[in-house]
Coordinates of C-alpha atoms in Angstrom, one line a residue:
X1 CA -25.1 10.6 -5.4
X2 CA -24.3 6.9 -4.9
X3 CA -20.5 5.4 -5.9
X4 CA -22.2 4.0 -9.0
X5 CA -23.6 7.0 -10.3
X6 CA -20.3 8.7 -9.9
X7 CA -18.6 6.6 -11.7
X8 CA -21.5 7.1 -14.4
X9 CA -21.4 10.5 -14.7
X10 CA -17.5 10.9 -14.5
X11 CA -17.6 8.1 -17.4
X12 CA -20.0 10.4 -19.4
X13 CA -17.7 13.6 -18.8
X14 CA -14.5 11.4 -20.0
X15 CA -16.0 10.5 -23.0
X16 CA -16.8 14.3 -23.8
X17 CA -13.5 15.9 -22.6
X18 CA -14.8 17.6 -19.8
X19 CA -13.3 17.8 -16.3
X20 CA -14.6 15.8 -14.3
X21 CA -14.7 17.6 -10.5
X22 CA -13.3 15.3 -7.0
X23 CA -13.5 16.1 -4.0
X24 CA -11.5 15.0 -1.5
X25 CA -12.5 15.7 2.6
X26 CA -9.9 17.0 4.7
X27 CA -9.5 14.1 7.0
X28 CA -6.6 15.0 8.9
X29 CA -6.2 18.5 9.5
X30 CA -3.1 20.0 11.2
X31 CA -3.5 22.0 14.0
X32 CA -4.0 25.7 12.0
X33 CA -6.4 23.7 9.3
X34 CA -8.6 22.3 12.0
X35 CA -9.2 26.1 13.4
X36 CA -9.6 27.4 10.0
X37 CA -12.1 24.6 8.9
X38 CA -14.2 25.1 12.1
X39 CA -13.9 29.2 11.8
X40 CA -15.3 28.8 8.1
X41 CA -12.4 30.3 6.8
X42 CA -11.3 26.7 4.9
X43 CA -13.3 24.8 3.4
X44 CA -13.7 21.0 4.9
X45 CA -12.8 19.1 1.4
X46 CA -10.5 20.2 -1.4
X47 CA -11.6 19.6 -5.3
X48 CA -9.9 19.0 -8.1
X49 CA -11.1 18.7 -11.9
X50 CA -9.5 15.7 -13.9
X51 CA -9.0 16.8 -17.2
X52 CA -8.5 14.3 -20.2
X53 CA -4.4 13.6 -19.6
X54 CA -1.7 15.5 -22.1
X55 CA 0.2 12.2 -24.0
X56 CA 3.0 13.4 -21.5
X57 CA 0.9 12.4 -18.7
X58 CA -0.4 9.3 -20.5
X59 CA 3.4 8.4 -20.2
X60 CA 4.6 9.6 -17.1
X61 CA 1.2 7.4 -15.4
X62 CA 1.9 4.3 -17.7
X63 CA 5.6 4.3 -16.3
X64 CA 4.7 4.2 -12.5
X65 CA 1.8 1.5 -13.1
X66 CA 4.4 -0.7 -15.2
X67 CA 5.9 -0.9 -11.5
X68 CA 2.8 -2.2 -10.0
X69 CA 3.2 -5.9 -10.1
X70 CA 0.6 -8.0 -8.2
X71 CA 2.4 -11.5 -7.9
X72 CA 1.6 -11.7 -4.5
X73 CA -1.9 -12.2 -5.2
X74 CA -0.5 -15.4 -7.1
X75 CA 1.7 -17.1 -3.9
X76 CA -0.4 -19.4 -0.7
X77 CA -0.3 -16.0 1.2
X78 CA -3.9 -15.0 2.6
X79 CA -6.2 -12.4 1.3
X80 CA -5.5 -10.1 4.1
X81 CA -1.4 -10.6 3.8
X82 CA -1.0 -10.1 0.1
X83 CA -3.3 -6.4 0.6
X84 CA -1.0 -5.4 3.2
X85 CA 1.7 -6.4 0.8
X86 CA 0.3 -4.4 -1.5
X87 CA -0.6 -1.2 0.0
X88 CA 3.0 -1.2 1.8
X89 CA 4.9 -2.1 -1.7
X90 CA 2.1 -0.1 -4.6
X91 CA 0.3 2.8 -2.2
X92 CA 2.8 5.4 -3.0
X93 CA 2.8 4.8 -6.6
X94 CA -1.3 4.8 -6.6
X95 CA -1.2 8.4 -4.8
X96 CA 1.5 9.3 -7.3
X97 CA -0.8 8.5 -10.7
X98 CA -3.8 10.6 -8.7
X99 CA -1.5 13.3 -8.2
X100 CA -0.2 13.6 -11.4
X101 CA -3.5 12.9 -13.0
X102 CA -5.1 15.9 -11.2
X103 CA -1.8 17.8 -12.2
X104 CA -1.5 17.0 -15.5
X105 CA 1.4 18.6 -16.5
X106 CA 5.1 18.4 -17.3
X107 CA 6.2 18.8 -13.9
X108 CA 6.7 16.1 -10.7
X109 CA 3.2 16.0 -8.8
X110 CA 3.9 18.7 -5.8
X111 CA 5.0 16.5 -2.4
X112 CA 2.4 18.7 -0.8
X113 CA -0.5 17.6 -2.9
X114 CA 1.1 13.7 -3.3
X115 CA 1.6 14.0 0.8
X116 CA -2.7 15.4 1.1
X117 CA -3.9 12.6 -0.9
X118 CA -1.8 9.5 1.4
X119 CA -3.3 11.2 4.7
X120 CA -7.1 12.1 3.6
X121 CA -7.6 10.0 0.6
X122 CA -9.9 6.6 1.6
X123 CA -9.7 3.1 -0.3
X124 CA -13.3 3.5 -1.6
X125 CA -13.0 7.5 -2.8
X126 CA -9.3 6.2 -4.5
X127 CA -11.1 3.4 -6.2
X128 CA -13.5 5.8 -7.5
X129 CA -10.9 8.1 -8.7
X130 CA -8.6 5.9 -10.0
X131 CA -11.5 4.8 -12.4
X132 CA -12.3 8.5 -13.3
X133 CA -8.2 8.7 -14.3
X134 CA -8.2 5.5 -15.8
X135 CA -11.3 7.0 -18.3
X136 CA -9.7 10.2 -18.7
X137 CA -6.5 8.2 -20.2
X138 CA -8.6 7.2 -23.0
X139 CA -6.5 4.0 -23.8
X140 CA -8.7 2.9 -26.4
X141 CA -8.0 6.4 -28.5
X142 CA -4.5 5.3 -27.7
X143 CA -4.7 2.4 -29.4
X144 CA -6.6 3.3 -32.2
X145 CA -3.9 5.6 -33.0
X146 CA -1.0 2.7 -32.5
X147 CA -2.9 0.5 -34.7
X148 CA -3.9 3.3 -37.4
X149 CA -0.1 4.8 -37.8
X150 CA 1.3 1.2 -37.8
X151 CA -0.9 0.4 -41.0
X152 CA 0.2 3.5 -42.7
X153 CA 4.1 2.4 -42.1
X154 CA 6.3 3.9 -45.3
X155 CA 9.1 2.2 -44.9
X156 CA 8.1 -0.9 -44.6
X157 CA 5.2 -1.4 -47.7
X158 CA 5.1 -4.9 -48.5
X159 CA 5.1 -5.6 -44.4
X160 CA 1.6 -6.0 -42.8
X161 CA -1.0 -3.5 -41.8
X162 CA -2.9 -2.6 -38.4
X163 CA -4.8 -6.1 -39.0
X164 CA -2.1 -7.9 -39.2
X165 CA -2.8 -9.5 -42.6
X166 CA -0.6 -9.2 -45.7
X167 CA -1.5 -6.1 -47.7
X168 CA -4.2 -6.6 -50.4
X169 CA -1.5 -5.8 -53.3

């Protein structure tokens, strides 16, 4: 399947709470891997199924990308400097959402898988599955919620509702 139709049928699968399957190729084996992967006794890629995130992971992944900021893309620096910029300052924070993504649970991603992602992990397959985490967030169910529980505020009734507009009293 092509990158596009990936993200296609990953999109589809977010949008009906399944897990959606990655897999990631063992790029750079150590020593015992590289014997076991060429004996058949390992496979060559590892996959993992990224399930719609807990609000605890919602969280925990909204924390690290509030971290991310981009204002080198905004200075005279050139393409090329500002994306070294940002892979030395942001890649350990992007490996960190994927590995708590694919965790999703209360506890720290594990070094080990956080550690497998930097060394095999390319830009184009963590593109594609930072989009596949980014669906299984489901942001706009987020938001819906905000926006409904703010409208139904008890202690506040003469404030405004979810539109913003005074109440219709």
């Amino acid at each position: 399947m092509t990158v596009a139709k990936d993200i296609l049928s990953a999109t589809a699968d977010a949008v009906l709470d399944n897990a959606v399957r990655v897999d990631i190729e063992v790029l750079r084996p150590v020593w015992w891997e590289r014997w076991s992967i060429k004996f058949g006794w390992l496979p060559g890629k590892r996959t993992y199924n990224i399930k719609p995130a807990t609000l605890g992971t919602m969280i925990r992944i909204s924390k690290l990308l509030l971290e991310i900021e981009i204002e080198s893309l905004t200075t005279n620096t050139g393409a090329l400097d500002a994306n070294y910029k940002l892979y030395d300052q942001h890649g350990e924070h992007l490996t960190q959402v994927v590995a708590i993504a694919i965790q999703n649970s209360t506890d720290l991603p594990d070094k080990k898988l956080v550690r497998f992602l930097q060394n095999n992990l390319t830009g184009k397959e963590l593109f594609s599955i930072t989009q596949v985490v980014v669906k299984q967030l489901d942001v706009l169910s987020f938001m819906s919620t905000i926006i409904s529980i703010r409208g139904v505020s008890l202690l506040n009734p003469g404030g405004t509702i979810a539109s913003g507009g005074p109440s219709a009293d």
